[in-house]
Amino acid sequence: MPDGEPAVVATLAALEAIKRLREERGSVLFFQSGGCCDGSLPMCFEEGEFMIGDNDVLLGEVGGCPFYIDFRQYEVWKHTQLILDVGEGEPEGFSIAAGENSHFITRSRVCQIRPPESGESV
């Protein structure tokens, strides 16, 4: 991320949901889905329920939980800060709900890309 900003952050609502999930279920992890069957929502799993692949990138942690993304998707979104939040409605796919009638969602913010200084390699 440019300027040392974290690649992934969470809203207060998401942090509260994560805290509750960790108290109820133990360790969880997030994987940013790339589309198809799961849409483009972040998926939440109990640790050990989802196999992280060699091409998956650890973006960081939210609420003490790892947040991963596929390498190909990371290459497209690498200048975007992902913001984990909570939305209304049941989760899609196999994701754990964020709470009663709520699911995790991803918002994003494109970060400023600093142009290279004269003579600096890219």
mmCIF file of C-alpha atoms in Angstrom:
data_model
loop_
_atom_site.group_PDB
_atom_site.id
_atom_site.type_symbol
_atom_site.label_atom_id
_atom_site.label_comp_id
_atom_site.label_asym_id
_atom_site.label_seq_id
_atom_site.Cartn_x
_atom_site.Cartn_y
_atom_site.Cartn_z
ATOM 1 C CA MET A 1 0.000 0.000 0.000
ATOM 2 C CA PRO A 2 1.237 3.489 -0.700
ATOM 3 C CA ASP A 3 2.418 5.623 2.222
ATOM 4 C CA GLY A 4 2.336 2.719 4.696
ATOM 5 C CA GLU A 5 -1.460 2.581 4.920
ATOM 6 C CA PRO A 6 -2.853 -0.822 5.914
ATOM 7 C CA ALA A 7 -4.238 -2.835 2.998
ATOM 8 C CA VAL A 8 -7.282 -3.853 5.031
ATOM 9 C CA VAL A 9 -9.119 -2.147 7.902
ATOM 10 C CA ALA A 10 -12.456 -2.717 9.622
ATOM 11 C CA THR A 11 -15.320 -0.531 10.754
ATOM 12 C CA LEU A 12 -16.456 -0.489 14.368
ATOM 13 C CA ALA A 13 -19.467 -2.649 13.399
ATOM 14 C CA ALA A 14 -17.175 -5.255 11.813
ATOM 15 C CA LEU A 15 -14.815 -5.228 14.801
ATOM 16 C CA GLU A 16 -17.740 -5.792 17.179
ATOM 17 C CA ALA A 17 -19.012 -8.679 15.028
ATOM 18 C CA ILE A 18 -15.522 -10.233 14.925
ATOM 19 C CA LYS A 19 -15.170 -9.942 18.695
ATOM 20 C CA ARG A 20 -18.499 -11.704 19.165
ATOM 21 C CA LEU A 21 -17.591 -14.442 16.668
ATOM 22 C CA ARG A 22 -14.233 -15.065 18.336
ATOM 23 C CA GLU A 23 -15.942 -15.388 21.728
ATOM 24 C CA GLU A 24 -18.484 -17.863 20.289
ATOM 25 C CA ARG A 25 -16.340 -19.820 17.821
ATOM 26 C CA GLY A 26 -12.681 -19.166 18.481
ATOM 27 C CA SER A 27 -10.304 -18.100 15.708
ATOM 28 C CA VAL A 28 -11.757 -17.047 12.369
ATOM 29 C CA LEU A 29 -10.217 -15.866 9.118
ATOM 30 C CA PHE A 30 -11.399 -13.846 6.142
ATOM 31 C CA PHE A 31 -10.908 -14.456 2.444
ATOM 32 C CA GLN A 32 -11.898 -11.823 -0.113
ATOM 33 C CA SER A 33 -13.925 -13.678 -2.709
ATOM 34 C CA GLY A 34 -13.213 -12.906 -6.335
ATOM 35 C CA GLY A 35 -16.667 -13.424 -7.741
ATOM 36 C CA CYS A 36 -18.484 -16.331 -9.379
ATOM 37 C CA CYS A 37 -20.588 -18.337 -6.925
ATOM 38 C CA ASP A 38 -19.724 -16.283 -3.844
ATOM 39 C CA GLY A 39 -20.018 -12.866 -5.486
ATOM 40 C CA SER A 40 -17.379 -10.438 -4.299
ATOM 41 C CA LEU A 41 -18.135 -10.571 -0.588
ATOM 42 C CA PRO A 42 -15.533 -11.342 2.043
ATOM 43 C CA MET A 43 -15.950 -14.886 3.299
ATOM 44 C CA CYS A 44 -15.562 -15.621 7.014
ATOM 45 C CA PHE A 45 -14.546 -19.105 8.153
ATOM 46 C CA GLU A 46 -13.550 -20.770 11.381
ATOM 47 C CA GLU A 47 -9.810 -21.291 11.308
ATOM 48 C CA GLY A 48 -9.084 -24.653 9.690
ATOM 49 C CA GLU A 49 -12.306 -24.715 7.614
ATOM 50 C CA PHE A 50 -10.734 -22.987 4.609
ATOM 51 C CA MET A 51 -7.486 -24.027 2.968
ATOM 52 C CA ILE A 52 -5.206 -21.084 2.205
ATOM 53 C CA GLY A 53 -3.391 -21.649 -1.088
ATOM 54 C CA ASP A 54 0.179 -20.902 -2.138
ATOM 55 C CA ASN A 55 -1.070 -18.023 -4.307
ATOM 56 C CA ASP A 56 -3.135 -16.371 -1.590
ATOM 57 C CA VAL A 57 -1.860 -13.090 -0.143
ATOM 58 C CA LEU A 58 -2.202 -12.121 3.510
ATOM 59 C CA LEU A 59 -3.361 -8.493 3.386
ATOM 60 C CA GLY A 60 -3.235 -8.027 7.131
ATOM 61 C CA GLU A 61 -5.361 -8.585 10.203
ATOM 62 C CA VAL A 62 -8.705 -7.184 11.281
ATOM 63 C CA GLY A 63 -9.799 -7.637 14.864
ATOM 64 C CA GLY A 64 -6.916 -10.074 15.362
ATOM 65 C CA CYS A 65 -8.006 -12.263 12.413
ATOM 66 C CA PRO A 66 -6.060 -12.812 9.189
ATOM 67 C CA PHE A 67 -7.539 -11.425 5.942
ATOM 68 C CA TYR A 68 -6.446 -13.085 2.670
ATOM 69 C CA ILE A 69 -6.992 -12.455 -1.028
ATOM 70 C CA ASP A 70 -6.074 -14.426 -4.158
ATOM 71 C CA PHE A 71 -2.818 -13.223 -5.771
ATOM 72 C CA ARG A 72 -4.468 -12.459 -9.139
ATOM 73 C CA GLN A 73 -7.134 -10.363 -7.481
ATOM 74 C CA TYR A 74 -4.492 -8.681 -5.326
ATOM 75 C CA GLU A 75 -2.601 -7.617 -8.455
ATOM 76 C CA VAL A 76 -5.712 -5.803 -9.680
ATOM 77 C CA TRP A 77 -6.603 -4.284 -6.278
ATOM 78 C CA LYS A 78 -3.138 -3.644 -4.826
ATOM 79 C CA HIS A 79 -3.691 0.127 -4.749
ATOM 80 C CA THR A 80 -7.051 -0.263 -3.025
ATOM 81 C CA GLN A 81 -7.635 -0.306 0.700
ATOM 82 C CA LEU A 82 -10.306 -2.836 1.651
ATOM 83 C CA ILE A 83 -12.677 -1.837 4.433
ATOM 84 C CA LEU A 84 -14.443 -4.718 6.163
ATOM 85 C CA ASP A 85 -17.957 -3.737 7.227
ATOM 86 C CA VAL A 86 -21.314 -5.333 8.074
ATOM 87 C CA GLY A 87 -24.469 -5.259 5.945
ATOM 88 C CA GLU A 88 -28.045 -6.410 6.454
ATOM 89 C CA GLY A 89 -29.185 -9.847 5.338
ATOM 90 C CA GLU A 90 -27.951 -13.398 5.593
ATOM 91 C CA PRO A 91 -24.501 -14.230 4.168
ATOM 92 C CA GLU A 92 -24.104 -15.845 0.759
ATOM 93 C CA GLY A 93 -22.188 -19.042 0.163
ATOM 94 C CA PHE A 94 -20.450 -20.722 3.059
ATOM 95 C CA SER A 95 -19.491 -17.612 5.032
ATOM 96 C CA ILE A 96 -20.240 -17.320 8.731
ATOM 97 C CA ALA A 97 -22.826 -14.621 9.456
ATOM 98 C CA ALA A 98 -21.663 -11.394 11.089
ATOM 99 C CA GLY A 99 -24.610 -11.646 13.463
ATOM 100 C CA GLU A 100 -28.356 -12.122 13.323
ATOM 101 C CA ASN A 101 -29.541 -11.143 9.820
ATOM 102 C CA SER A 102 -26.170 -9.602 8.933
ATOM 103 C CA HIS A 103 -23.156 -10.473 6.811
ATOM 104 C CA PHE A 104 -19.698 -9.076 6.156
ATOM 105 C CA ILE A 105 -19.201 -6.773 3.180
ATOM 106 C CA THR A 106 -16.185 -5.092 1.648
ATOM 107 C CA ARG A 107 -16.014 -1.440 0.848
ATOM 108 C CA SER A 108 -12.945 0.003 -0.820
ATOM 109 C CA ARG A 109 -10.906 3.138 -1.152
ATOM 110 C CA VAL A 110 -8.423 3.702 -3.963
ATOM 111 C CA CYS A 111 -5.175 5.010 -2.524
ATOM 112 C CA GLN A 112 -3.043 7.730 -3.988
ATOM 113 C CA ILE A 113 -0.125 6.286 -5.916
ATOM 114 C CA ARG A 114 3.006 8.316 -5.359
ATOM 115 C CA PRO A 115 4.859 8.928 -8.638
ATOM 116 C CA PRO A 116 8.497 7.805 -8.546
ATOM 117 C CA GLU A 117 11.113 10.451 -7.822
ATOM 118 C CA SER A 118 13.501 11.356 -10.610
ATOM 119 C CA GLY A 119 15.976 8.511 -11.028
ATOM 120 C CA GLU A 120 14.020 6.175 -8.719
ATOM 121 C CA SER A 121 13.314 2.702 -10.091
ATOM 122 C CA VAL A 122 9.751 1.466 -10.149
#
